[in-house]
Short mmCIF file of C-alpha atoms and ligand atoms in Angstrom, two decimals:
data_model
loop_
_atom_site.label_atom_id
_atom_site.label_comp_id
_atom_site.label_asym_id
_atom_site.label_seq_id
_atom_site.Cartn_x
_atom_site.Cartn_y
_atom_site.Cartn_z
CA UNK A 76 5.56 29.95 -6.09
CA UNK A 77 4.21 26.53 -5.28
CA UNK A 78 2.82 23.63 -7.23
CA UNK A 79 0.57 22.35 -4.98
CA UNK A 80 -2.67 23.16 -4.77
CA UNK A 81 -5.04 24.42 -1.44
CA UNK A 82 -6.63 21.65 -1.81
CA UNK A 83 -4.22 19.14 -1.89
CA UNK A 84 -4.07 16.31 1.07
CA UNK A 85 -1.32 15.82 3.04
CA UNK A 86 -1.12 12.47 4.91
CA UNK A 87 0.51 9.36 5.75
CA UNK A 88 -0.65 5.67 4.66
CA UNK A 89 -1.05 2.66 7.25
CA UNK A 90 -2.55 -0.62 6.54
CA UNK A 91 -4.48 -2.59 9.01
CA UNK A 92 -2.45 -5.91 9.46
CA UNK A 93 0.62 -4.10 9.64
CA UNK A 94 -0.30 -2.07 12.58
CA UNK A 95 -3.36 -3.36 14.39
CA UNK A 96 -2.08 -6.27 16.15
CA UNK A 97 -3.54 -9.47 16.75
CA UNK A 98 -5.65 -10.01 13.43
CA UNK A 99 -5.76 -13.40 14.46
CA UNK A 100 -8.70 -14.50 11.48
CA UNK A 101 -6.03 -13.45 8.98
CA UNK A 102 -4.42 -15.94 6.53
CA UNK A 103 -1.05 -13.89 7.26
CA UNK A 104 -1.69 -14.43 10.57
CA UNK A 105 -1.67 -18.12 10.03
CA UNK A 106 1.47 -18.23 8.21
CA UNK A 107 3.44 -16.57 10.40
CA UNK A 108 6.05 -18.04 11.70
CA UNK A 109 5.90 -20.97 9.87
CA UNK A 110 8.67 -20.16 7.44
CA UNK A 111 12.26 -20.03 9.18
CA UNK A 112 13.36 -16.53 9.80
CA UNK A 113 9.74 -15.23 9.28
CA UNK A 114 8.94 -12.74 12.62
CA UNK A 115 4.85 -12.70 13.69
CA UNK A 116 3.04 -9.77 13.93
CA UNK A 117 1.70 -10.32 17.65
CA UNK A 118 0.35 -7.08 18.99
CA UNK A 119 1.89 -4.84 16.24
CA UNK A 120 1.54 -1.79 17.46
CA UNK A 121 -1.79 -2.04 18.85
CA UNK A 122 -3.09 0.91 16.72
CA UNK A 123 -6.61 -0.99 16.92
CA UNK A 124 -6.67 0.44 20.21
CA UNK A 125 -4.48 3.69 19.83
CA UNK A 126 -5.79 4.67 16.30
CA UNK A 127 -7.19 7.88 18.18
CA UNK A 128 -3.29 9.04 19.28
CA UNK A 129 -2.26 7.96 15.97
CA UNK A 130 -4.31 10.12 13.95
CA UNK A 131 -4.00 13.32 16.61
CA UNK A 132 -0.45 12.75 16.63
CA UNK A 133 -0.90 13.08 12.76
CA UNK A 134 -3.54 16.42 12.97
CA UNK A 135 -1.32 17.99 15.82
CA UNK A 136 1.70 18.02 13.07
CA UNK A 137 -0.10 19.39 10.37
CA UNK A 138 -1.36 16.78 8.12
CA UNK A 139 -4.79 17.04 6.31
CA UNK A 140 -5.31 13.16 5.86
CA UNK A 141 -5.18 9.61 6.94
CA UNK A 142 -5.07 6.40 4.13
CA UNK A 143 -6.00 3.84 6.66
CA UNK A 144 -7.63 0.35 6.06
CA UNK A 145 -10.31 -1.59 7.20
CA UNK A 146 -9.79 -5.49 7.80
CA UNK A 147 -12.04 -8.18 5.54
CA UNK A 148 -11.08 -10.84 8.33
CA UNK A 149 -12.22 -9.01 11.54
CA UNK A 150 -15.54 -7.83 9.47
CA UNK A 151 -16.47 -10.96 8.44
CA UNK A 152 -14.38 -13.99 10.55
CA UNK A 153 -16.86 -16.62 9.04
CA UNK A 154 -17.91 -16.58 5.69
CA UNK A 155 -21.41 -14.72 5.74
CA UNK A 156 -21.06 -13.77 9.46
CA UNK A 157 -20.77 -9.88 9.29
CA UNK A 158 -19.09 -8.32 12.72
CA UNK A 159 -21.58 -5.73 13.75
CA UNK A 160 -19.02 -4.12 16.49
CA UNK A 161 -16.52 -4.26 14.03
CA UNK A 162 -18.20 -2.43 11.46
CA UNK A 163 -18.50 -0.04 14.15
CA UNK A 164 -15.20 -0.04 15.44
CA UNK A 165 -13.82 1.25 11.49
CA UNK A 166 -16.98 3.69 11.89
CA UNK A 167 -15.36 5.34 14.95
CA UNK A 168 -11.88 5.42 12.94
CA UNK A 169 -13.61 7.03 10.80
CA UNK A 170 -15.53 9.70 12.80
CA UNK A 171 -12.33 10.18 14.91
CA UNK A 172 -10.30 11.00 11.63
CA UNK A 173 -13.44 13.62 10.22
CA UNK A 174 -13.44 14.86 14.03
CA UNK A 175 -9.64 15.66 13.68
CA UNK A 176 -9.91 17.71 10.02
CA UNK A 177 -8.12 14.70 8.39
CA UNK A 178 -9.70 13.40 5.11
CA UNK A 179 -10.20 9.39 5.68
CA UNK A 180 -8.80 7.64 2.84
CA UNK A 181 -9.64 4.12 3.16
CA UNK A 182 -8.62 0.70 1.87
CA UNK A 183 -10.77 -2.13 1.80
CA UNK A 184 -8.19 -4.85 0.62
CA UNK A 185 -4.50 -4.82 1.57
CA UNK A 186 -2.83 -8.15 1.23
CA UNK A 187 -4.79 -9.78 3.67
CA UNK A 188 -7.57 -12.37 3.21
CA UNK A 189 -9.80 -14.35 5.83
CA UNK A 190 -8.59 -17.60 6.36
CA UNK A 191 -12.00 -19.46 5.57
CA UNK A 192 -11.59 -17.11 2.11
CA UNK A 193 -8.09 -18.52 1.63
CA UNK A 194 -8.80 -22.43 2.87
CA UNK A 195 -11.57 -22.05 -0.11
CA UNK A 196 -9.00 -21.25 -2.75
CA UNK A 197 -8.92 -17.81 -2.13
CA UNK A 198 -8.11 -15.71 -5.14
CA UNK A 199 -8.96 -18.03 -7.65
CA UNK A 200 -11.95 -19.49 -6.20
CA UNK A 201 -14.39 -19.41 -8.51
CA UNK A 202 -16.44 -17.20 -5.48
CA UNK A 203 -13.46 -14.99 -5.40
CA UNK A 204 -15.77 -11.97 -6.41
CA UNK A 205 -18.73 -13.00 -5.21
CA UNK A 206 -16.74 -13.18 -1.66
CA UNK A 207 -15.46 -9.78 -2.05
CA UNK A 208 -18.57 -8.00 -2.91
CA UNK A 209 -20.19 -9.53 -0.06
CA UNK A 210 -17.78 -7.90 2.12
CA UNK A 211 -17.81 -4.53 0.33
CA UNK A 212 -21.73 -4.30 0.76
CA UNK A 213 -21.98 -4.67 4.13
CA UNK A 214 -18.65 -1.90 4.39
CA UNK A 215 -20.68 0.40 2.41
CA UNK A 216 -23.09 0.93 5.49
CA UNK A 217 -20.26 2.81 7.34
CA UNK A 218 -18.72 4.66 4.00
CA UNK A 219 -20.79 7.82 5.20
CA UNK A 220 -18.93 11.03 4.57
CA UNK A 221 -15.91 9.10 2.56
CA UNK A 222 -14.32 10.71 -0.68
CA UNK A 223 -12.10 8.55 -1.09
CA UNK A 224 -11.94 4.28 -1.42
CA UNK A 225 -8.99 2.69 -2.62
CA UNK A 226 -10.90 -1.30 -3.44
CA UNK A 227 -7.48 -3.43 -3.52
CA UNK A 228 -4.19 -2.09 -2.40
CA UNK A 229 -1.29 -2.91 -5.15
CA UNK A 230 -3.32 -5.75 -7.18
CA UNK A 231 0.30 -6.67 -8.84
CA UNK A 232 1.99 -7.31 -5.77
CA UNK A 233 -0.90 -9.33 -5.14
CA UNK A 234 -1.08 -11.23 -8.37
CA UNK A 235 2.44 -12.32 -7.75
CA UNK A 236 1.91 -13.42 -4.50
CA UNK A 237 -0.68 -16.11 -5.45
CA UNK A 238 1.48 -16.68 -8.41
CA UNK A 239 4.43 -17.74 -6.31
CA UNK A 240 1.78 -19.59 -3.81
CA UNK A 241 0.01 -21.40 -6.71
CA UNK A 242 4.19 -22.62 -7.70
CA UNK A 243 4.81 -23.73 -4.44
CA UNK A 244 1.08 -25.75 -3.98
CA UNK A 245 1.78 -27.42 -7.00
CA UNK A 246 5.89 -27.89 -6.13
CA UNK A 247 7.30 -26.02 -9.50
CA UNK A 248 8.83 -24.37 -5.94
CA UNK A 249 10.36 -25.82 -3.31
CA UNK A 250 9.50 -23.10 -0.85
CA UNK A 251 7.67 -19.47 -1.23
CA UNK A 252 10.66 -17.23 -1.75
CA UNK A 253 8.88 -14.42 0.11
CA UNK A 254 10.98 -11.55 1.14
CA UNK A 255 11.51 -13.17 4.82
CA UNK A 256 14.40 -15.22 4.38
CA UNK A 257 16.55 -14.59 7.57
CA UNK A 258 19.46 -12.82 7.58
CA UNK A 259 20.80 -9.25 6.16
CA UNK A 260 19.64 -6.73 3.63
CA UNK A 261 21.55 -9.08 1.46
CA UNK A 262 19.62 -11.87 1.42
CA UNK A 263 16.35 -9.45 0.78
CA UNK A 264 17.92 -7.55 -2.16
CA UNK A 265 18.85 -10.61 -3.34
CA UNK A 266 14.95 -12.12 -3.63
CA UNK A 267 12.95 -8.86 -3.62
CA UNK A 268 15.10 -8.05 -6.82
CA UNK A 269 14.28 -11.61 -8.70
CA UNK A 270 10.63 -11.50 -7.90
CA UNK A 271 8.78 -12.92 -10.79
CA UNK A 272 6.69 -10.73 -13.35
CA UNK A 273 2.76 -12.08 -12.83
CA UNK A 274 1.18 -13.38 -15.54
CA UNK A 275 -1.86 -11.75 -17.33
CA UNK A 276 -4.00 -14.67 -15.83
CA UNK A 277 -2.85 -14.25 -12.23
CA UNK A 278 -4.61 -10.79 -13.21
CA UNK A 279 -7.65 -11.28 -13.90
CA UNK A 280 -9.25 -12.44 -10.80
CA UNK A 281 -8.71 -8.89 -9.32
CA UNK A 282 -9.55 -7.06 -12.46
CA UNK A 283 -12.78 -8.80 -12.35
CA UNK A 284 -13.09 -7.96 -7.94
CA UNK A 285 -12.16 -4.42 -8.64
CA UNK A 286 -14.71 -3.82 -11.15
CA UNK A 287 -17.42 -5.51 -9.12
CA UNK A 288 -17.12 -3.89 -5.75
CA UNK A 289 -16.48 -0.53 -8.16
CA UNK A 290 -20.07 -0.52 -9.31
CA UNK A 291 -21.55 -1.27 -6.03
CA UNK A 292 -19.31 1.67 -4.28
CA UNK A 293 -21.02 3.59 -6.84
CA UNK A 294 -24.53 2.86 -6.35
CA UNK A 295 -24.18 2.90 -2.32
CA UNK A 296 -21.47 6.09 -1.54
CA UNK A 297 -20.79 8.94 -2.69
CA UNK A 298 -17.11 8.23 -2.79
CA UNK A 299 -14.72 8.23 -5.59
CA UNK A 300 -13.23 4.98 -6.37
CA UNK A 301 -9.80 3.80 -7.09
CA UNK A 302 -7.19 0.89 -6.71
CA UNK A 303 -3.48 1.34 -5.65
CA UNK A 304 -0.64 0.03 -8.27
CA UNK A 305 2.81 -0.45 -7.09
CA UNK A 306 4.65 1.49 -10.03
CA UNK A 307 7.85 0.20 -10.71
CA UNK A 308 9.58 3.36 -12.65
CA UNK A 309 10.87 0.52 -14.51
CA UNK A 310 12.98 2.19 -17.41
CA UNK A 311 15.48 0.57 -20.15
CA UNK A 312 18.64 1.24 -22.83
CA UNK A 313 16.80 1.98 -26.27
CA UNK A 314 18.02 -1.08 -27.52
CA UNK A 315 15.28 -3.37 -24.93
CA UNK A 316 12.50 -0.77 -24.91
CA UNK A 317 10.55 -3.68 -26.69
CA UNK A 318 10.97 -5.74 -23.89
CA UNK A 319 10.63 -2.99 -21.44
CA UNK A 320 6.99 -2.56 -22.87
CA UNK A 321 6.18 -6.05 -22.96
CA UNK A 322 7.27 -6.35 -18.66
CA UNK A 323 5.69 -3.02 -18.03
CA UNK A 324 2.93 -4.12 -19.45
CA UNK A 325 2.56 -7.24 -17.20
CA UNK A 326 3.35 -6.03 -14.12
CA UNK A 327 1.28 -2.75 -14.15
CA UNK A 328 -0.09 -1.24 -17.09
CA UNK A 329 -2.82 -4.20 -17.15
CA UNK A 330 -3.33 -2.97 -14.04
CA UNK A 331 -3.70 1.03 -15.02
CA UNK A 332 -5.96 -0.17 -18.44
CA UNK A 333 -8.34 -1.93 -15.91
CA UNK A 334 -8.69 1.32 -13.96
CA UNK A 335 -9.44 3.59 -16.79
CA UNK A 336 -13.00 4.31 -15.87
CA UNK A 337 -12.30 4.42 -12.20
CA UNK A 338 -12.24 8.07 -10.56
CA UNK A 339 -8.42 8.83 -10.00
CA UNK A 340 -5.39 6.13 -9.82
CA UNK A 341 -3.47 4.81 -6.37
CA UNK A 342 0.53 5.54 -7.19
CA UNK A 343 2.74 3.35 -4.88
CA UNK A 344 6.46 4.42 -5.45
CA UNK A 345 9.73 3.82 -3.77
CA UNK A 346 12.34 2.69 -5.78
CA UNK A 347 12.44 2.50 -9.91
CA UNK A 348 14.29 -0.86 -12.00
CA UNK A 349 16.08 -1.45 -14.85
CA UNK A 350 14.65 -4.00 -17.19
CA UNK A 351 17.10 -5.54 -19.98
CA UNK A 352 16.60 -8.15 -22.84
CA UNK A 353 16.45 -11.10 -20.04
CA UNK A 354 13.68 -8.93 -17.83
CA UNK A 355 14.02 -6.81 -14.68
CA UNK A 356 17.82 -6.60 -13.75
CA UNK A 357 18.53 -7.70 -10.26
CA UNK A 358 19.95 -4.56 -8.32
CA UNK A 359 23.13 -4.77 -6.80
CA UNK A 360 24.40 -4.47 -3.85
CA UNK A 361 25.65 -0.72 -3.16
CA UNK A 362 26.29 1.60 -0.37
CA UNK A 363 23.42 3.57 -0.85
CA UNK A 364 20.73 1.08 -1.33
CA UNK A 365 17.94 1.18 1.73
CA UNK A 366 16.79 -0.82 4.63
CA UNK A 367 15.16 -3.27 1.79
CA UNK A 368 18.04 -3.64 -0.36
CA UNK A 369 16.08 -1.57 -2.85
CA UNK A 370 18.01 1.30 -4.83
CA UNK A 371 17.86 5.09 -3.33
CA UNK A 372 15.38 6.99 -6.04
CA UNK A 373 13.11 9.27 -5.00
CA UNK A 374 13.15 10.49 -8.44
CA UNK A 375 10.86 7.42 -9.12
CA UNK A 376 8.19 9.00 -7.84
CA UNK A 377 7.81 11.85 -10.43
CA UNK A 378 8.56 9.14 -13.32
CA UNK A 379 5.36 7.04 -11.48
CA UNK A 380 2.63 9.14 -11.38
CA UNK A 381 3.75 10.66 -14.94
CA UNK A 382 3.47 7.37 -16.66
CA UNK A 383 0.23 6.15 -14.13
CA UNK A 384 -2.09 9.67 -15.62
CA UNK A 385 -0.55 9.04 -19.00
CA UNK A 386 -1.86 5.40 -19.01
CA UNK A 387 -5.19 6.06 -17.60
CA UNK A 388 -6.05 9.58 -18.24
CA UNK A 389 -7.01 9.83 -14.20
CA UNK A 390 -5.61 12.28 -11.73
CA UNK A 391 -3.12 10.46 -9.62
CA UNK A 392 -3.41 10.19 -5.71
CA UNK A 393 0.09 9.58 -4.44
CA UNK A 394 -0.88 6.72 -1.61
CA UNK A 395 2.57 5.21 -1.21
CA UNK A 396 5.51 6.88 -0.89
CA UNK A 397 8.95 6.23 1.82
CA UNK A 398 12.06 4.81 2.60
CA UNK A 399 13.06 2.30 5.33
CA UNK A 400 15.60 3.67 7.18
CA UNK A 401 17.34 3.96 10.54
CA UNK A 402 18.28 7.59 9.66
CA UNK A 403 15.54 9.85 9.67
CA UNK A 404 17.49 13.04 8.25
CA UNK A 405 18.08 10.30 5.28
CA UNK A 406 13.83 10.16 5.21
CA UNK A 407 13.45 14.05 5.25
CA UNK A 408 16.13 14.71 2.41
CA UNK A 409 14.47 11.35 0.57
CA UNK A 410 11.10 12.69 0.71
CA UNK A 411 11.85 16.22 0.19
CA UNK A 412 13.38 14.53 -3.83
CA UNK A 413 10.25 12.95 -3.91
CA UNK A 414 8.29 16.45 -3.58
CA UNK A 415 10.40 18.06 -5.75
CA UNK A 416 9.62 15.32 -8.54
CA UNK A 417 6.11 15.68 -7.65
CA UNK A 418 6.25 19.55 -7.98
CA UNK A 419 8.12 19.42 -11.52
CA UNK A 420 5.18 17.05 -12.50
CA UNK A 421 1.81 19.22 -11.28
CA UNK A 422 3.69 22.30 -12.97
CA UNK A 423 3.92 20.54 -16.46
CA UNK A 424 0.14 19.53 -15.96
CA UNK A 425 0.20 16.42 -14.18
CA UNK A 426 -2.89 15.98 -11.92
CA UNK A 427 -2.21 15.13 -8.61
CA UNK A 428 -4.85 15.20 -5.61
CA UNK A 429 -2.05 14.17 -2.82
CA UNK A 430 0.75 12.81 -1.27
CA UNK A 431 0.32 10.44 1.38
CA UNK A 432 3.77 9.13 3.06
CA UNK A 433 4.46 5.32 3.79
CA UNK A 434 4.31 5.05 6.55
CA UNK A 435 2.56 7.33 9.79
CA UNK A 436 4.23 4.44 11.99
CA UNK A 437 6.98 1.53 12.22
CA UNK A 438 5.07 -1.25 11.42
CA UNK A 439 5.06 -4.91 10.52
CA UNK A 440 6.72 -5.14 6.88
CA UNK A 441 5.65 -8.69 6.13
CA UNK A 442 7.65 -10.95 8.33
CA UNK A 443 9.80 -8.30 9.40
CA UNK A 444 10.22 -5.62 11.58
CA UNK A 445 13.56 -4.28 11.08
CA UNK A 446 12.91 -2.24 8.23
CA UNK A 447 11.81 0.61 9.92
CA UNK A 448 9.51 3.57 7.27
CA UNK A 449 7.87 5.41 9.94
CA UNK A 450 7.22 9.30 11.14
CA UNK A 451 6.41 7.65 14.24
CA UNK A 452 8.79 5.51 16.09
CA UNK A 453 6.60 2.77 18.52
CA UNK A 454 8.04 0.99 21.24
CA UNK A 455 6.92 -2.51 20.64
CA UNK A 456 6.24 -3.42 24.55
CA UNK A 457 5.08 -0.18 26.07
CA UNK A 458 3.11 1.06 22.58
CA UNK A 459 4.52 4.40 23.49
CA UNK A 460 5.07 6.43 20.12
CA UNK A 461 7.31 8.67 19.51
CA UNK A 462 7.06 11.10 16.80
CA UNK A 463 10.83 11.20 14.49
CA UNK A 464 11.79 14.70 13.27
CA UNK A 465 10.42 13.87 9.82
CA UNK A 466 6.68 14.15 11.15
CA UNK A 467 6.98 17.94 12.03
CA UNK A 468 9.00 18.37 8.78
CA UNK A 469 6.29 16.93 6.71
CA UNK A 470 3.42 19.00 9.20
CA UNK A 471 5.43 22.06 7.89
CA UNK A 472 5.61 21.15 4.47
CA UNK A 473 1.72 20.32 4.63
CA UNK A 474 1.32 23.78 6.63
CA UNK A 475 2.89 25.89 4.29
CA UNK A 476 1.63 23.80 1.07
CA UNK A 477 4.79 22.62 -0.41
CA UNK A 478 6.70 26.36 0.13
CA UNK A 479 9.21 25.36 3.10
CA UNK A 480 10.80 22.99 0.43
CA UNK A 481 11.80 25.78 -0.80
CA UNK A 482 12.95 27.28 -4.28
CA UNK A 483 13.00 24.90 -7.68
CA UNK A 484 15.15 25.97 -10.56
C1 BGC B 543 2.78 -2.13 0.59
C2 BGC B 543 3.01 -1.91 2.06
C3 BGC B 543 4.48 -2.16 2.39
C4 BGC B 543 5.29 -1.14 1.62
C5 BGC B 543 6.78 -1.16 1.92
C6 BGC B 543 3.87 -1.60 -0.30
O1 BGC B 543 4.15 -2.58 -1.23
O2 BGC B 543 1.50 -1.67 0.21
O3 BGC B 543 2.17 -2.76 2.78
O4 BGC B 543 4.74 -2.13 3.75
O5 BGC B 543 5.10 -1.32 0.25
O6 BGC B 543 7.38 -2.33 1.51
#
């Protein structure tokens, strides 16, 4: 007996920054390297040009889909000046993926702004939507055939990040405490654990962007529309489950109201946090944690898209999911918990479309490249990618639709 339905896609996530190389109109691109420790993206791994092996490599193993993004910055480099051959460059990604059986899931935001959008105050511009929906139009001409569109990718994460930017422009902070400080899993754990909760105005400026480029999505495609939360799992002792719901509620369930009248919800899981009476606890250092100082859960997963379809009434469509590790038999068995979690959900009701892993390849992780979550290992000066055990095991868990994980109690 499985849980998973025929239907159900089986895929892996990329996002363009992280693996095209070279996005050189980027306002990432621009700060790399500035900050001490922080490593450049360069030629990531050129998938710009090798997207074709990327997604084959993908097919040949099984999978049924490919969450890919397309890039604001190359589309439009100067505000108003829309790339032609770009638009047609994501239109071959596109056709290639349809050509190949895999369903193109596609992201139109993901962390990444053009620098002119940035240098014009960016996010809370008072043009922020105005910008974005410009952009989205003219991406709607090569939506053909698309069923699915996530609009922003993780607007929390997102929030925070101009949060901490907006601190450091006005010198509350000394310097942007991103998650690139030099050094060991230590000195990660130790800031992505203290990140700060966004405010409900940091908020709004997306809310207000996702809702726009929604409606026009609407009237130009046929395709269903989402955005992508990063879902915490957060949990608490009884005795702070106030203050559990008042720091869920800030850093994603503003996030899930906004997308109640969307057409499914993006769940983004990898670890879960504990939140007590002062906020989210730091996690500790422990043997077990992964690449990212984060704590091994893959049970976090099934908490996610439980509380993500209970918030929004929306069928969930898993778009994040992975561990960065060195040891890929540490992947399989992580993602295999995941499943399982998944599986107990969809057989108590929970509507799930798919499960699409993070990530198809080892890619740029924001100023670092150490943290490795691929299926795909790439050699960084010959491109040459080399699929890791987990890619066939996930093809065969695709293949046989969630049976070769075998029995559940
Ligand atoms: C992001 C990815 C990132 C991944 C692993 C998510 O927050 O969407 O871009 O690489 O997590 O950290």
């Amino acid at each position: 007996m499985t849980a998973f339905p025929p239907d159900f896609l089986w895929g892996a996530s990329t996002s363009p920054h992280q693996i095209e190389g070279n996005n050189v109109n980027s306002d990432w691109w621009a700060r790399e390297g500035l900050v001490p420790g922080m490593e450049v993206s360069g030629d990531a791994d050129d998938s710009y040009h090798r997207f074709r092996e990327d997604m084959q490599l993908l097919a040949d193993a099984g999978l049924t889909s490919y969450r890919f993004g397309i890039e604001w910055a190359r589309i439009e480099p100067r505000q108003g000046q829309f790339s032609k051959a770009e638009l047609a460059h994501y239109r071959r990604m596109i056709d290639t993926a349809l050509e190949l059986g895999l369903t193109p899931i596609i992201t139109l935001h993901h962390f990444t702004n053009p620098r002119w959008f940035a240098e014009e105050g960016g996010w809370l511009s008072p043009h922020a939507t105005e910008r974005f929906t410009a952009y989205v139009t003219a991406v709607t001409e090569i939506l053909q055939d698309v069923e699915w569109v996530v609009t922003i990718n993780e607007p929390n994460m997102m929030a925070m990040m101009v949060m901490l930017q907006e601190a450091m422009r006005s010198g509350q902070v000394a310097e942007w405490q991103s998650p690139t400080v030099e050094g060991a899993a230590s000195d990660r754990e130790r800031i992505a654990a203290n990140l700060p909760v966004p405010t409900a105005d940091f908020a709004q400026p997306f809310i207000e962007a996702h809702h726009a480029a929604r409606d026009i999505l609407r009237r130009r495609t046929s395709a269903k529309v989402g955005w992508s939360i990063a879902n915490g799992a957060l949990y608490s002792a009884a005795e702070h489950e106030q203050k559990l719901i008042e720091v869920r509620y800030l850093w994603e369930d503003l996030y899930l109201h906004a997308a109640v009248e969307d057409d499914f919800i993006g769940v983004q899981s990898y670890s879960a946090q504990e939140v007590n009476a002062e906020g989210l606890v730091p996690h500790p250092d422990h043997p077990e944690n992964t690449m990212t100082g984060a704590a091994y859960r893959p049970d976090a997963l099934g908490s996610a898209v439980r509380h993500a379809t209970a918030v929004t009434g929306l069928p969930a469509l898993i778009t994040e999911n992975g561990i960065p590790t060195g040891d890929d038999a540490r992947r399989i068995r992580y993602t295999a918990e995941a499943l399982s979690y998944v599986a107990d959900a969809i057989d108590e009701g929970v509507a799930v479309r798919g499960y699409l892993h993070w990530s198809l390849l080892d890619n740029y992780e924001w100023g670092h490249w150490a943290p490795t979550f691929g299926l795909i290992a790439v050699d960084r000066e010959t491109f040459v990618r080399t699929p890791k055990p987990s890619l066939s095991w996930l093809g065969q868990v695709a293949r046989s639709q969630g049976a070769s994980l075998g029995a559940r109690e």
